[in-house]
mmCIF file of C-alpha atoms in Angstrom:
data_model
loop_
_atom_site.group_PDB
_atom_site.id
_atom_site.type_symbol
_atom_site.label_atom_id
_atom_site.label_comp_id
_atom_site.label_asym_id
_atom_site.label_seq_id
_atom_site.Cartn_x
_atom_site.Cartn_y
_atom_site.Cartn_z
ATOM 1 C CA THR A 1 71.525 98.626 -22.785
ATOM 2 C CA GLY A 2 71.192 100.313 -19.673
ATOM 3 C CA ASP A 3 72.288 103.875 -20.369
ATOM 4 C CA LYS A 4 72.831 105.796 -24.123
ATOM 5 C CA ILE A 5 75.442 104.574 -26.849
ATOM 6 C CA TRP A 6 77.406 106.816 -28.467
ATOM 7 C CA SER A 7 79.814 104.354 -30.001
ATOM 8 C CA THR A 8 79.697 102.583 -33.566
ATOM 9 C CA PRO A 9 80.003 99.300 -33.226
ATOM 10 C CA ALA A 10 81.502 96.255 -34.792
ATOM 11 C CA VAL A 11 81.054 93.707 -36.365
ATOM 12 C CA GLU A 12 83.371 90.686 -36.613
ATOM 13 C CA GLY A 13 81.812 87.209 -38.448
ATOM 14 C CA ASP A 14 78.704 86.855 -36.505
ATOM 15 C CA THR A 15 79.238 89.370 -33.431
ATOM 16 C CA LEU A 16 78.304 92.742 -33.142
ATOM 17 C CA TYR A 17 80.559 94.722 -30.491
ATOM 18 C CA ILE A 18 78.942 98.003 -29.075
ATOM 19 C CA GLY A 19 79.593 99.842 -25.664
ATOM 20 C CA SER A 20 77.030 101.705 -23.942
ATOM 21 C CA PHE A 21 77.277 104.684 -21.246
ATOM 22 C CA ASP A 22 76.387 101.982 -18.773
ATOM 23 C CA LYS A 23 80.246 101.113 -18.927
ATOM 24 C CA LYS A 24 78.919 97.974 -19.859
ATOM 25 C CA LEU A 25 80.388 96.456 -23.406
ATOM 26 C CA TYR A 26 78.233 93.932 -25.153
ATOM 27 C CA ALA A 27 78.760 91.173 -27.648
ATOM 28 C CA LEU A 28 75.750 90.277 -29.427
ATOM 29 C CA ASN A 29 74.931 87.972 -31.946
ATOM 30 C CA ALA A 30 74.205 89.874 -34.885
ATOM 31 C CA ALA A 31 71.430 87.612 -36.767
ATOM 32 C CA ASP A 32 69.187 87.871 -33.562
ATOM 33 C CA GLY A 33 70.475 90.624 -30.894
ATOM 34 C CA SER A 34 71.018 87.904 -28.211
ATOM 35 C CA LYS A 35 73.218 89.097 -25.736
ATOM 36 C CA LYS A 36 76.918 86.473 -25.556
ATOM 37 C CA TRP A 37 78.467 88.482 -23.300
ATOM 38 C CA GLU A 38 79.073 91.984 -21.994
ATOM 39 C CA PHE A 39 82.020 92.766 -19.643
ATOM 40 C CA ALA A 40 81.713 95.639 -17.339
ATOM 41 C CA THR A 41 83.864 98.727 -16.485
ATOM 42 C CA GLU A 42 84.065 101.404 -14.431
ATOM 43 C CA GLY A 43 82.856 103.640 -16.676
ATOM 44 C CA ALA A 44 81.365 104.781 -20.129
ATOM 45 C CA ILE A 45 82.730 103.403 -23.364
ATOM 46 C CA VAL A 46 82.660 105.779 -26.277
ATOM 47 C CA ALA A 47 84.897 104.361 -28.350
ATOM 48 C CA THR A 48 84.099 101.820 -30.592
ATOM 49 C CA PRO A 49 86.083 98.643 -30.324
ATOM 50 C CA LEU A 50 88.953 96.674 -32.432
ATOM 51 C CA VAL A 51 88.933 93.202 -33.300
ATOM 52 C CA GLU A 52 91.965 92.024 -33.979
ATOM 53 C CA ASP A 53 92.931 88.714 -33.860
ATOM 54 C CA ASP A 54 90.447 87.314 -31.530
ATOM 55 C CA THR A 55 91.006 89.633 -29.609
ATOM 56 C CA VAL A 56 88.526 92.857 -28.407
ATOM 57 C CA TYR A 57 90.307 96.153 -27.276
ATOM 58 C CA ILE A 58 87.844 98.511 -25.714
ATOM 59 C CA GLY A 59 88.667 101.812 -24.230
ATOM 60 C CA SER A 60 86.522 103.428 -21.196
ATOM 61 C CA PHE A 61 85.868 106.268 -19.081
ATOM 62 C CA ASP A 62 88.060 104.392 -16.287
ATOM 63 C CA ARG A 63 90.902 105.251 -18.600
ATOM 64 C CA TYR A 64 92.181 101.796 -18.987
ATOM 65 C CA LEU A 65 91.873 100.037 -22.405
ATOM 66 C CA TYR A 66 91.231 96.500 -22.001
ATOM 67 C CA ALA A 67 91.727 93.497 -24.211
ATOM 68 C CA LEU A 68 89.474 90.552 -24.904
ATOM 69 C CA HIS A 69 88.562 87.732 -25.111
ATOM 70 C CA ALA A 70 86.527 87.490 -28.236
ATOM 71 C CA SER A 71 84.940 84.619 -27.959
ATOM 72 C CA ASP A 72 83.657 84.673 -24.134
ATOM 73 C CA GLY A 73 84.301 88.495 -23.181
ATOM 74 C CA ARG A 74 87.565 87.440 -20.734
ATOM 75 C CA LEU A 75 90.208 89.594 -19.504
ATOM 76 C CA LYS A 76 93.411 89.401 -21.219
ATOM 77 C CA TRP A 77 95.396 92.355 -19.832
ATOM 78 C CA LYS A 78 94.994 95.709 -18.508
ATOM 79 C CA PHE A 79 96.826 98.993 -19.685
ATOM 80 C CA LEU A 80 95.526 102.878 -17.240
ATOM 81 C CA GLY A 81 96.722 105.610 -18.790
ATOM 82 C CA SER A 82 96.280 108.655 -17.610
ATOM 83 C CA ASN A 83 93.144 109.917 -19.076
ATOM 84 C CA TRP A 84 90.133 109.058 -21.087
ATOM 85 C CA PHE A 85 90.273 106.970 -23.993
ATOM 86 C CA TRP A 86 87.602 108.078 -26.465
ATOM 87 C CA ALA A 87 89.061 107.257 -30.138
ATOM 88 C CA ARG A 88 89.030 102.981 -31.077
ATOM 89 C CA PRO A 89 92.489 102.238 -31.149
ATOM 90 C CA VAL A 90 94.001 100.839 -34.401
ATOM 91 C CA ALA A 91 96.716 97.556 -34.957
ATOM 92 C CA ALA A 92 99.738 97.122 -36.444
ATOM 93 C CA GLU A 93 102.748 95.166 -36.660
ATOM 94 C CA GLY A 94 101.595 93.583 -33.733
ATOM 95 C CA ILE A 95 102.033 96.727 -31.351
ATOM 96 C CA ILE A 96 97.748 98.793 -30.281
ATOM 97 C CA TYR A 97 97.596 102.050 -31.220
ATOM 98 C CA ALA A 98 95.566 103.485 -27.942
ATOM 99 C CA CYS A 99 95.164 107.532 -28.658
ATOM 100 C CA SER A 100 93.886 109.504 -24.601
ATOM 101 C CA VAL A 101 91.958 113.051 -24.614
ATOM 102 C CA ASP A 102 94.914 113.704 -22.238
ATOM 103 C CA GLY A 103 96.943 113.835 -25.519
ATOM 104 C CA LYS A 104 98.714 111.049 -25.985
ATOM 105 C CA VAL A 105 99.373 107.428 -27.698
ATOM 106 C CA TYR A 106 99.776 104.816 -26.185
ATOM 107 C CA ALA A 107 101.574 101.416 -28.032
ATOM 108 C CA LEU A 108 101.078 98.241 -26.758
ATOM 109 C CA ARG A 109 101.998 95.043 -27.131
ATOM 110 C CA ALA A 110 99.027 92.975 -28.791
ATOM 111 C CA GLU A 111 99.844 89.672 -26.405
ATOM 112 C CA ASN A 112 100.312 91.421 -23.393
ATOM 113 C CA GLY A 113 99.592 95.143 -23.113
ATOM 114 C CA ASN A 114 103.311 95.578 -22.441
ATOM 115 C CA LYS A 115 103.829 99.115 -23.041
ATOM 116 C CA VAL A 116 106.772 99.960 -26.481
ATOM 117 C CA ALA A 117 106.066 103.509 -26.565
ATOM 118 C CA GLU A 118 104.608 106.748 -25.453
ATOM 119 C CA PHE A 119 103.525 109.428 -27.875
ATOM 120 C CA ASP A 120 102.876 112.932 -26.179
ATOM 121 C CA LEU A 121 100.783 115.041 -30.129
ATOM 122 C CA GLY A 122 100.516 117.869 -27.128
ATOM 123 C CA ASN A 123 96.274 118.055 -26.714
ATOM 124 C CA SER A 124 93.640 116.222 -27.105
ATOM 125 C CA ILE A 125 93.100 113.004 -28.986
ATOM 126 C CA SER A 126 89.248 112.017 -29.752
ATOM 127 C CA SER A 127 89.416 111.395 -33.545
ATOM 128 C CA SER A 128 90.685 107.429 -34.462
ATOM 129 C CA PRO A 129 93.292 106.727 -36.063
ATOM 130 C CA VAL A 130 94.150 104.887 -39.578
ATOM 131 C CA VAL A 131 96.827 103.075 -40.629
ATOM 132 C CA VAL A 132 98.455 103.898 -44.075
ATOM 133 C CA ASP A 133 101.357 100.956 -45.468
ATOM 134 C CA GLY A 134 101.862 99.811 -41.882
ATOM 135 C CA THR A 135 101.818 103.359 -40.607
ATOM 136 C CA VAL A 136 99.716 105.090 -38.460
ATOM 137 C CA ILE A 137 98.053 108.457 -39.073
ATOM 138 C CA VAL A 138 96.641 110.106 -36.114
ATOM 139 C CA ALA A 139 94.658 113.491 -35.768
ATOM 140 C CA SER A 140 95.213 115.673 -32.649
ATOM 141 C CA GLU A 141 92.194 118.265 -31.794
ATOM 142 C CA ASP A 142 93.752 121.299 -32.876
ATOM 143 C CA GLY A 143 94.248 120.549 -36.190
ATOM 144 C CA ARG A 144 97.716 118.389 -36.219
ATOM 145 C CA VAL A 145 98.226 115.386 -37.974
ATOM 146 C CA TYR A 146 100.860 112.806 -37.549
ATOM 147 C CA LEU A 147 102.294 109.830 -38.612
ATOM 148 C CA LEU A 148 103.757 107.343 -36.257
ATOM 149 C CA ASP A 149 105.805 104.458 -35.738
ATOM 150 C CA ALA A 150 106.141 102.123 -32.484
ATOM 151 C CA GLY A 151 109.224 100.467 -33.669
ATOM 152 C CA LYS A 152 111.277 103.131 -35.003
ATOM 153 C CA LYS A 153 110.034 105.232 -31.920
ATOM 154 C CA GLN A 154 109.701 107.585 -34.532
ATOM 155 C CA LYS A 155 106.953 110.774 -34.573
ATOM 156 C CA LYS A 156 106.873 113.103 -37.961
ATOM 157 C CA ARG A 157 104.410 115.513 -38.363
ATOM 158 C CA LEU A 158 102.009 115.385 -41.701
ATOM 159 C CA VAL A 159 100.028 118.576 -41.874
ATOM 160 C CA ASN A 160 98.893 121.125 -39.871
ATOM 161 C CA LEU A 161 95.596 121.949 -41.018
ATOM 162 C CA GLU A 162 94.185 124.756 -38.484
ATOM 163 C CA GLU A 163 90.961 123.734 -37.787
ATOM 164 C CA LYS A 164 89.944 121.029 -34.816
ATOM 165 C CA ILE A 165 89.595 117.738 -35.505
ATOM 166 C CA TYR A 166 86.764 115.465 -33.135
ATOM 167 C CA ALA A 167 85.157 113.213 -36.316
ATOM 168 C CA PRO A 168 87.317 109.224 -36.836
ATOM 169 C CA LEU A 169 89.743 109.558 -39.968
ATOM 170 C CA ALA A 170 88.998 107.161 -42.767
ATOM 171 C CA ALA A 171 92.305 106.429 -45.820
ATOM 172 C CA SER A 172 91.641 104.396 -49.006
ATOM 173 C CA ASP A 173 94.722 104.003 -51.291
ATOM 174 C CA GLY A 174 97.411 106.591 -50.128
ATOM 175 C CA VAL A 175 94.804 109.351 -49.144
ATOM 176 C CA VAL A 176 94.090 110.432 -45.583
ATOM 177 C CA TYR A 177 90.248 112.119 -45.427
ATOM 178 C CA ILE A 178 89.870 114.248 -42.324
ATOM 179 C CA HIS A 179 86.070 116.042 -41.637
ATOM 180 C CA SER A 180 87.169 119.011 -39.464
ATOM 181 C CA ASP A 181 85.226 120.743 -37.036
ATOM 182 C CA LYS A 182 84.296 123.960 -40.243
ATOM 183 C CA ASP A 183 82.559 120.709 -41.739
ATOM 184 C CA VAL A 184 85.381 120.618 -44.315
ATOM 185 C CA LEU A 185 86.524 117.488 -45.719
ATOM 186 C CA TYR A 186 89.971 117.020 -47.036
ATOM 187 C CA ALA A 187 91.921 115.120 -48.686
ATOM 188 C CA VAL A 188 94.995 114.421 -47.689
ATOM 189 C CA ASP A 189 98.128 112.117 -49.337
ATOM 190 C CA ALA A 190 99.597 109.863 -46.399
ATOM 191 C CA ARG A 191 102.854 110.231 -47.663
ATOM 192 C CA SER A 192 103.564 113.795 -48.513
ATOM 193 C CA GLY A 193 101.423 115.239 -46.508
ATOM 194 C CA ALA A 194 100.030 117.549 -49.350
ATOM 195 C CA ILE A 195 96.034 118.700 -49.330
ATOM 196 C CA LEU A 196 94.855 117.355 -52.837
ATOM 197 C CA TRP A 197 91.299 119.265 -52.421
ATOM 198 C CA SER A 198 88.083 119.976 -49.692
ATOM 199 C CA LEU A 199 85.521 120.222 -49.665
ATOM 200 C CA SER A 200 82.976 122.368 -47.534
ATOM 201 C CA LEU A 201 80.300 120.245 -46.474
ATOM 202 C CA LYS A 202 77.915 123.247 -45.565
ATOM 203 C CA SER A 203 74.952 123.634 -46.975
ATOM 204 C CA GLU A 204 74.465 127.118 -49.193
#
């Protein structure tokens, strides 16, 4: 690509999707690396793409979230936020949740990009959220973790770790795993917010 790559690629079928600081999203043949298509934005791309229902959702530093046809990269719709999109979006119940460093999570209809809800977490969001049992879990940089439901327009605090969170979240079997800037890994119950255990990843 024309510049450095910070994002993690996404793979769906035989296609790999990867963004670059050259402001483009590339769709590559996963078998041989040949380019299927590219889509140009007006800003660097560091977010990991979301591929859902033959659509690629990608955020850019130009403040837009784009929905593209996965087959050929044609634009379906785009949504303008008030700052960069750094985190990978997630999908739940036909809604795309897009987190921005403006501290907001935009809930958008997958088919047309219309805004269903907007959640203000009060602090920048660079950590990619997860979906557990249809509920979106997202962390702000100041260490607060929230449950979001666009259908009910509800935001609930799950836990406050009081440590900075930049890394993407992970989830399995009702447990959310959170890596803090103190290099501690937390396992948090996705329903109660109880900290099940924590592990320091620093070398002794």
